[in-house]
mmCIF file of C-alpha atoms in Angstrom:
data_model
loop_
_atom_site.group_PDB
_atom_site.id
_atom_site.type_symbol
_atom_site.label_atom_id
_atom_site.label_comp_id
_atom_site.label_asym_id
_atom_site.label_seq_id
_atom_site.Cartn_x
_atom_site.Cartn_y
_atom_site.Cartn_z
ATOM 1 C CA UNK H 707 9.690 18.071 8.502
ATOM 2 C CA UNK H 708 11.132 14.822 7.156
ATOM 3 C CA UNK H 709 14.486 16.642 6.664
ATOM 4 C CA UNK H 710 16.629 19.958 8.048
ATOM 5 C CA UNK H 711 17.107 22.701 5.438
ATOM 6 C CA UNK H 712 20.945 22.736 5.724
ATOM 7 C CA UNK H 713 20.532 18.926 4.972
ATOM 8 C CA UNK H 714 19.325 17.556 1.873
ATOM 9 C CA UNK H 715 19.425 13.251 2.135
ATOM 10 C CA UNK H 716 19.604 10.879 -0.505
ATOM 11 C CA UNK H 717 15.957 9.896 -1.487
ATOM 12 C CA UNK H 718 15.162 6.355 -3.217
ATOM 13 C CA UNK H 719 11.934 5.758 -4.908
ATOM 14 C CA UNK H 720 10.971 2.518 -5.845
ATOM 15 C CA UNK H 721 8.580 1.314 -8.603
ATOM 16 C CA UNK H 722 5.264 2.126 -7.949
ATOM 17 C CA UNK H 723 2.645 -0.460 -7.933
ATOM 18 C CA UNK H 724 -0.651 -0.029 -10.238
ATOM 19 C CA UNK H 725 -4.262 -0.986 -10.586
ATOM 20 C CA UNK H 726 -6.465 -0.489 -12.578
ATOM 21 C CA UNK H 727 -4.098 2.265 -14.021
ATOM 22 C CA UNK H 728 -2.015 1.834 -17.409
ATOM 23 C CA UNK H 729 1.608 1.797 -16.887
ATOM 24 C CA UNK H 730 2.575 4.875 -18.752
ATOM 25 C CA UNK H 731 -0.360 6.702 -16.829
ATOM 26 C CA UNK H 732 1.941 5.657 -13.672
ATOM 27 C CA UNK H 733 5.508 6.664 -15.345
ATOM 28 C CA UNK H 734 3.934 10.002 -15.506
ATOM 29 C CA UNK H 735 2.864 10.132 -12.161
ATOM 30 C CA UNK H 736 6.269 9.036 -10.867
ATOM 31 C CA UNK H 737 8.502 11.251 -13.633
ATOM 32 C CA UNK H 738 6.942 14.363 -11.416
ATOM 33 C CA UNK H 739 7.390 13.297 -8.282
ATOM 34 C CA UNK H 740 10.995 12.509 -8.648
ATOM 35 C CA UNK H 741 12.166 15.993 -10.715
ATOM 36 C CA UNK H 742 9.661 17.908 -7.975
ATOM 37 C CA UNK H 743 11.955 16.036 -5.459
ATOM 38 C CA UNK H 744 14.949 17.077 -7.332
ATOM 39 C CA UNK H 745 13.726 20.919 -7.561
ATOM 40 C CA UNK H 746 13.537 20.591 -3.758
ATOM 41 C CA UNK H 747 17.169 19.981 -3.822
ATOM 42 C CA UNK H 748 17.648 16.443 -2.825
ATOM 43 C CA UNK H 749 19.603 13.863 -4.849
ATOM 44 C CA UNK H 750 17.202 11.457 -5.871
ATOM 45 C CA UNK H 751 17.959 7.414 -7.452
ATOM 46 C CA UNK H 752 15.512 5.218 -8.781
ATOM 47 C CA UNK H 753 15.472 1.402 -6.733
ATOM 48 C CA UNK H 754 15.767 -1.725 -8.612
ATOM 49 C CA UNK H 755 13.664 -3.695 -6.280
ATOM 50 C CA UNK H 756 15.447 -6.998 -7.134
ATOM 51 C CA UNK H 757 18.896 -5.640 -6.614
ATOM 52 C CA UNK H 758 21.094 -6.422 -3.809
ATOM 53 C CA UNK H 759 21.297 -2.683 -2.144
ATOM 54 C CA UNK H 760 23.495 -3.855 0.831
ATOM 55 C CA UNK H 761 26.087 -5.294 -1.952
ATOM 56 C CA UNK H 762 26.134 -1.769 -3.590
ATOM 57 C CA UNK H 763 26.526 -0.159 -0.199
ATOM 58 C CA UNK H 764 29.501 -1.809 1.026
ATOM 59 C CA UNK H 765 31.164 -1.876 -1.997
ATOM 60 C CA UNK H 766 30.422 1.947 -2.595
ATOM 61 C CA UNK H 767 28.463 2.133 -5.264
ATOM 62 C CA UNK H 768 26.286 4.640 -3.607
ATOM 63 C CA UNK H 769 25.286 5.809 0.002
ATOM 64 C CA UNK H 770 22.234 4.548 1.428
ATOM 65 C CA UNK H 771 19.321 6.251 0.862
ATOM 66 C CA UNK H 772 17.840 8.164 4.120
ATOM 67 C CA UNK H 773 14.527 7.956 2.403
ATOM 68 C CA UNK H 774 12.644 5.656 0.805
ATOM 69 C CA UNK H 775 9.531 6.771 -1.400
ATOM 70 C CA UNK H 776 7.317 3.848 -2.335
ATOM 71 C CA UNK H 777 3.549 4.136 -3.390
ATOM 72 C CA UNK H 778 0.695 3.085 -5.553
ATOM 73 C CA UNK H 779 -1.385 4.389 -7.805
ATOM 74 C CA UNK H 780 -5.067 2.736 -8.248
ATOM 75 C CA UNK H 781 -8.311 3.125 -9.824
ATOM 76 C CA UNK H 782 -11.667 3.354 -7.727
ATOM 77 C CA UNK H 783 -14.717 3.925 -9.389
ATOM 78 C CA UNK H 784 -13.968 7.019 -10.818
ATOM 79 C CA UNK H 785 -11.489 8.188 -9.133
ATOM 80 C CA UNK H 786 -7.901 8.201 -8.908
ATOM 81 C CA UNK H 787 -5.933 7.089 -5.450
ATOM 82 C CA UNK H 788 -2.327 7.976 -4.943
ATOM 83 C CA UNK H 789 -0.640 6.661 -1.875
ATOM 84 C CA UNK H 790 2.550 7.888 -0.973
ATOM 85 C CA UNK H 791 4.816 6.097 1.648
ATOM 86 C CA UNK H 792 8.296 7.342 2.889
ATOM 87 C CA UNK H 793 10.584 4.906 4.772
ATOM 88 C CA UNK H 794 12.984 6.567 7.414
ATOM 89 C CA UNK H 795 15.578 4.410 7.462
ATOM 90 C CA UNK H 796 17.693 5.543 10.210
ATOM 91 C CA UNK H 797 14.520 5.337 12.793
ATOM 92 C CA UNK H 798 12.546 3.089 11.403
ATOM 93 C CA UNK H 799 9.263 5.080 10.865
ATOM 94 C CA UNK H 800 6.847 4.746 7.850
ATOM 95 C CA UNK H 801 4.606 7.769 6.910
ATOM 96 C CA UNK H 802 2.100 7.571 4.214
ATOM 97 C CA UNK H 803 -0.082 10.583 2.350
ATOM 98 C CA UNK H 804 -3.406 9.285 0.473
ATOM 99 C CA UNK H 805 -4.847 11.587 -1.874
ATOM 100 C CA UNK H 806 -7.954 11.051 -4.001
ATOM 101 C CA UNK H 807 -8.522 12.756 -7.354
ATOM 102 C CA UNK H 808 -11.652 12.389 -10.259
ATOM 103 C CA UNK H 809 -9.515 12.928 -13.370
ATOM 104 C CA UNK H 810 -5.372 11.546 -14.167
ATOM 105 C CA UNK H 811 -5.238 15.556 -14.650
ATOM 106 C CA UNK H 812 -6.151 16.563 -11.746
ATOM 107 C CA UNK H 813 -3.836 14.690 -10.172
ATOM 108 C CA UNK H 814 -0.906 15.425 -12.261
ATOM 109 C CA UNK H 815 -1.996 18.580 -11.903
ATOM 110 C CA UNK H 816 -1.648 18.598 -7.755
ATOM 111 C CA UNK H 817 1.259 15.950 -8.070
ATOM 112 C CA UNK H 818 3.834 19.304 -6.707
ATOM 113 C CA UNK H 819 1.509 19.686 -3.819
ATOM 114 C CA UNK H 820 0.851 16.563 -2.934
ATOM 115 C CA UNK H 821 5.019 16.011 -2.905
ATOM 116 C CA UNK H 822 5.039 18.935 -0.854
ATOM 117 C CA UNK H 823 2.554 18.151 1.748
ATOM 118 C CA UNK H 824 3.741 14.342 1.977
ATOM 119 C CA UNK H 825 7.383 15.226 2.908
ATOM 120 C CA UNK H 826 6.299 17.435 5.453
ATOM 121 C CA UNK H 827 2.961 16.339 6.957
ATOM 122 C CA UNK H 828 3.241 12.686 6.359
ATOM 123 C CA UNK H 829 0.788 10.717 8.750
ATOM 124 C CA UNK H 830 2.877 8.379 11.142
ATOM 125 C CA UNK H 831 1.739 4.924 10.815
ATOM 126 C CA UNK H 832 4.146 2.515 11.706
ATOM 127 C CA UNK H 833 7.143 3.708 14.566
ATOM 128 C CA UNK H 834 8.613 1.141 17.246
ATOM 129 C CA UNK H 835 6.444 3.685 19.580
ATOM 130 C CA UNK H 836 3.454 2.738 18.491
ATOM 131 C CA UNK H 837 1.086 1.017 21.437
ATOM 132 C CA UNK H 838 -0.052 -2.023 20.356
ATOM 133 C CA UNK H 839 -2.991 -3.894 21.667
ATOM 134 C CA UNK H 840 -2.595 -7.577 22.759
ATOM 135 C CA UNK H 841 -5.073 -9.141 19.791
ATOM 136 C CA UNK H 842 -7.073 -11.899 21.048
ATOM 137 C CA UNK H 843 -10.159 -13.671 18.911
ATOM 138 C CA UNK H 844 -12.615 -11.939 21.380
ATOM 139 C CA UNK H 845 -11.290 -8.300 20.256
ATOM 140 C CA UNK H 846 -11.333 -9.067 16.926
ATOM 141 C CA UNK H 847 -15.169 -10.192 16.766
ATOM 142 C CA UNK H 848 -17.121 -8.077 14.572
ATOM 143 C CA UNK H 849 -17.422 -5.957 11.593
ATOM 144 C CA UNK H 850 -14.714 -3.806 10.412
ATOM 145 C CA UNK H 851 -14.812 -1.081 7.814
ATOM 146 C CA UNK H 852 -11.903 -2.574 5.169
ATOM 147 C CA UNK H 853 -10.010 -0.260 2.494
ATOM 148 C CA UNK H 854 -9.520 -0.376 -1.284
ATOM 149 C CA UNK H 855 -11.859 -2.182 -2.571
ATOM 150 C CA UNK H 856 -12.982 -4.179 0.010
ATOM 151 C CA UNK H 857 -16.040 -2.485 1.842
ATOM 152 C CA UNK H 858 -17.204 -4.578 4.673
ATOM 153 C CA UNK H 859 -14.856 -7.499 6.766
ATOM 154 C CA UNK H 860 -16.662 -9.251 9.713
ATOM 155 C CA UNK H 861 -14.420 -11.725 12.044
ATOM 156 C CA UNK H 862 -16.010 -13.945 14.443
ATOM 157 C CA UNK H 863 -14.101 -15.498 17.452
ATOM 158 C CA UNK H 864 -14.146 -19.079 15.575
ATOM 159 C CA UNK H 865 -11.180 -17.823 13.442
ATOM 160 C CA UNK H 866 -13.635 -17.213 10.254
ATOM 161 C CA UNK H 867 -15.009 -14.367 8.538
ATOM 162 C CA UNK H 868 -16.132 -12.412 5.727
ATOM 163 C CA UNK H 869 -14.915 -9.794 3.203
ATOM 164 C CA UNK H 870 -17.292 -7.634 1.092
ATOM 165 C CA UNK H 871 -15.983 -6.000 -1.972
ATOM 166 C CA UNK H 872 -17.322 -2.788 -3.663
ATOM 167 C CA UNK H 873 -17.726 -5.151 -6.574
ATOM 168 C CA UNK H 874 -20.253 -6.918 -4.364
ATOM 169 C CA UNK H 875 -18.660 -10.376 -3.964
ATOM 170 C CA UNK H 876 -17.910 -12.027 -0.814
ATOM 171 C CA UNK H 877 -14.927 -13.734 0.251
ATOM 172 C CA UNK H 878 -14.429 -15.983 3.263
ATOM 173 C CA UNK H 879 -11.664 -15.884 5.482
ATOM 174 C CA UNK H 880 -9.598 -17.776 8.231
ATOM 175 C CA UNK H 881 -7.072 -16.278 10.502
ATOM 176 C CA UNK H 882 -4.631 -16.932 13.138
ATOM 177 C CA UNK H 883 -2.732 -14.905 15.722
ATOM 178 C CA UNK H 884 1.194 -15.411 15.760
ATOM 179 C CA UNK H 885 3.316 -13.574 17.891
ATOM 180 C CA UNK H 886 0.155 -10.962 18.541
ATOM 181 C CA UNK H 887 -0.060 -11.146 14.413
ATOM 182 C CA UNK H 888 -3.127 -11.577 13.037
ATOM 183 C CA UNK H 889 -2.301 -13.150 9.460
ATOM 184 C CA UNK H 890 -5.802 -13.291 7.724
ATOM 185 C CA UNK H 891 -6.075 -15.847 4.388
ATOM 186 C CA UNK H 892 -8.362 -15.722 1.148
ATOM 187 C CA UNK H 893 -10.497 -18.979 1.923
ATOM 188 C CA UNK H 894 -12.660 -18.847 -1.490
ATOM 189 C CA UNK H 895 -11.297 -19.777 -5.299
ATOM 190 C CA UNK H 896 -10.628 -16.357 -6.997
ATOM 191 C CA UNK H 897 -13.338 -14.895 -9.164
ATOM 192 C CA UNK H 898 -12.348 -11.471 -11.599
ATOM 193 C CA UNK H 899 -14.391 -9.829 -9.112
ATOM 194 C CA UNK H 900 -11.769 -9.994 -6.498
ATOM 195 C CA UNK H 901 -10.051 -7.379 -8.842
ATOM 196 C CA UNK H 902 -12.630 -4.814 -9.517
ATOM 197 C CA UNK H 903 -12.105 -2.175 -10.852
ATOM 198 C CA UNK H 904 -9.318 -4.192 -13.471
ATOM 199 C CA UNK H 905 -10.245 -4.517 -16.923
ATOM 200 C CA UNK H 906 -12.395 -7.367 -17.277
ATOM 201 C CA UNK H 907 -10.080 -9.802 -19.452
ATOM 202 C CA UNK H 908 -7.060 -8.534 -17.370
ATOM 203 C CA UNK H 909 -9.152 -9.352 -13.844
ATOM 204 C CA UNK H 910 -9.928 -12.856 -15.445
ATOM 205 C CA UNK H 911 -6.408 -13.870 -16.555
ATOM 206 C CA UNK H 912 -5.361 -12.763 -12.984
ATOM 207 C CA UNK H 913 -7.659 -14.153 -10.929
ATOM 208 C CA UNK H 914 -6.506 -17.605 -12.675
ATOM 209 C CA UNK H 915 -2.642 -17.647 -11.771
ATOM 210 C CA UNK H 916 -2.957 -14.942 -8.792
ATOM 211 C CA UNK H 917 -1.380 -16.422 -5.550
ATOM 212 C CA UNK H 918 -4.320 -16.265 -2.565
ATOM 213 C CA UNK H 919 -4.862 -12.556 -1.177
ATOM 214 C CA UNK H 920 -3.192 -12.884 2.938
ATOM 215 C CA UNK H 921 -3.491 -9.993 5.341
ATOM 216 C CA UNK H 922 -1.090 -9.420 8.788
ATOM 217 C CA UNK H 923 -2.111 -6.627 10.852
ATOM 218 C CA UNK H 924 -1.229 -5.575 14.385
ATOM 219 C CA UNK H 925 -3.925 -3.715 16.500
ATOM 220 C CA UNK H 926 -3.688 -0.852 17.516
ATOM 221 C CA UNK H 927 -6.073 2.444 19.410
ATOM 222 C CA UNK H 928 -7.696 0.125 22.257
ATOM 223 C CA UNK H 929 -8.618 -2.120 19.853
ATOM 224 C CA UNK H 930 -10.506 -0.104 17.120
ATOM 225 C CA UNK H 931 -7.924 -0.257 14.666
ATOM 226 C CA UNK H 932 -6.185 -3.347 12.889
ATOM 227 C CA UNK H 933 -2.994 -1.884 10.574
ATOM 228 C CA UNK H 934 -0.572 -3.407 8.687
ATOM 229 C CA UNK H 935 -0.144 -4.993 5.209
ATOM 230 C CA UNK H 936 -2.568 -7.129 2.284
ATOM 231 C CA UNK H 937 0.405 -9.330 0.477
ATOM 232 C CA UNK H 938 -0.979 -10.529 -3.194
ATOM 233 C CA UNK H 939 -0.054 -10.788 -6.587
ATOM 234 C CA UNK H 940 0.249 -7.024 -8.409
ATOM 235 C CA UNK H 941 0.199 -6.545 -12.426
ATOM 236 C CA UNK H 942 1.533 -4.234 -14.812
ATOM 237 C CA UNK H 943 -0.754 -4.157 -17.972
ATOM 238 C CA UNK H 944 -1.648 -2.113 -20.826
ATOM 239 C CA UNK H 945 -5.184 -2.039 -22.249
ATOM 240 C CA UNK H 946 -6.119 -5.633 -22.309
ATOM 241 C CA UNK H 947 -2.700 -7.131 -22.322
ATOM 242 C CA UNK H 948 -0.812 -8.305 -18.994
ATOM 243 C CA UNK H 949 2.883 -7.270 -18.819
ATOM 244 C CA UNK H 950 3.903 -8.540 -15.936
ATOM 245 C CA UNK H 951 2.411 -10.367 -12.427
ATOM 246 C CA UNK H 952 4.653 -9.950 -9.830
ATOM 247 C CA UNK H 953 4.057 -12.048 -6.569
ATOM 248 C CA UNK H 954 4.157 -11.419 -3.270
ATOM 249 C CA UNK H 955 3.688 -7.695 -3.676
ATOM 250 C CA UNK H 956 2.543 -5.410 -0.437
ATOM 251 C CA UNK H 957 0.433 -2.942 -0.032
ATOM 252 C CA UNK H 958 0.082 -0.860 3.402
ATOM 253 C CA UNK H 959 -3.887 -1.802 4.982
ATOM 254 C CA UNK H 960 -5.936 -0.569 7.528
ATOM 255 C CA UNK H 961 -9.348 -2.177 8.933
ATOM 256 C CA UNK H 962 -11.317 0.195 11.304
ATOM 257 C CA UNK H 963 -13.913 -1.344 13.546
ATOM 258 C CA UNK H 964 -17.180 0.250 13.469
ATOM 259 C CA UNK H 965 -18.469 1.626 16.216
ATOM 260 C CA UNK H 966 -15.458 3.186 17.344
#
């Protein structure tokens, strides 16, 4: 459990990030999650992600949260993906809940379970306990399953490689290892496939101003798993029309090495 029953903490949630989804598909998704939260019995505030929360903390605005709930919401194919990730900030940890759904109903449908599940079963995967692997170019030669919309990645040990996206374009990569980082970089000019499954005017307009996709990773399970975080541009549309582009924006990543 992420909390005691004779304890109910302060809970933050902070805008969700979208693709591929409208924006008032996404306000409905996180309108549930935070008055399921609320039937749970915790005190729940919404995070202004540009505002100064250590200024509002000292002067007393309001307590810290002991929880943060981030997430996204994005289109694949068909389907729906909601990822769920819950910051405990007293230790540290990071747990995140995936669930994939055919229809926007189904999921609002399941969105009390899914809350449910998430603050309870959340999958650990980022805690100062974590083992990591010492990453060297040797260990990272091959071909790695990727996630989202990217299907295949293969590194080779000349600090190059390859990304293949489920929209069938390739990208090329370099990469460096900093402080056993590996920091991957977008080595090809954008192209609206990049963005698959985005509308096709909304991939186009963002594939012209979008900063260059990056990766860092640390490695992890004897060296059969690379996890960490793809740093881009995000958008907030509706229909055709771009609301918003909002650098620098994070999303957790995992690459699994086949053969594992």
């Amino acid at each position: 459990m992420l909390y005691s029953q004779d304890h109910k903490p302060l809970i933050g949630i902070m805008p969700f990030t979208t693709q591929g989804i409208r924006t008032d598909e996404a306000g409905i998704i996180e309108s549930l999650i935070q008055s399921y939260m609320e039937e749970m019995g915790n005190e729940v505030i919404r995070l202004d992600p540009a505002a100064n929360l250590d200024v509002s903390y000292n002067s007393g605005l309001f307590r810290p949260p002991e929880y943060i709930f981030s997430g996204s919401i994005s289109q694949e194919g068909a389907n729906r993906i909601l990822i769920l990730e819950i910051h405990k900030q007293t230790t540290g940890e990071r747990f995140l809940y995936t669930s994939t759904h055919k229809t926007l109903s189904d999921l609002i449908l399941k969105v009390r379970s899914i809350v449910t599940v998430a603050v309870t079963t959340g999958e650990t995967i980022r805690t100062e306990s974590d083992p990591q692997e010492q990453l060297t170019a040797t260990k990272l030669a091959g071909t790695w399953r990727g996630d989202g919309e990217i299907q295949v990645v293969r590194l080779s040990r000349n600090l190059a490689g390859t990304a293949v996206f489920t929209s069938g374009v390739q990208m090329n990569l370099i990469y460096t290892i900093e402080d056993n980082t590996l920091k991957v970089f977008q080595n090809s000019p954008n192209t609206e496939r990049f963005y698959h499954p985005l509308p096709y005017h909304v991939a186009r307009q963002l594939s012209a101003e979008a900063e260059p996709m990056r990766w860092e990773f640390r490695l992890y399970e004897k060296g059969k798993l690379l996890r960490g975080k793809r740093i881009g541009t995000g958008v907030r549309y509706e229909g055709a029309n771009i609301l918003e582009l909002v650098p620098g924006t994070e999303i957790s990543a995992e690459w699994t090495k086949y053969g594992r």
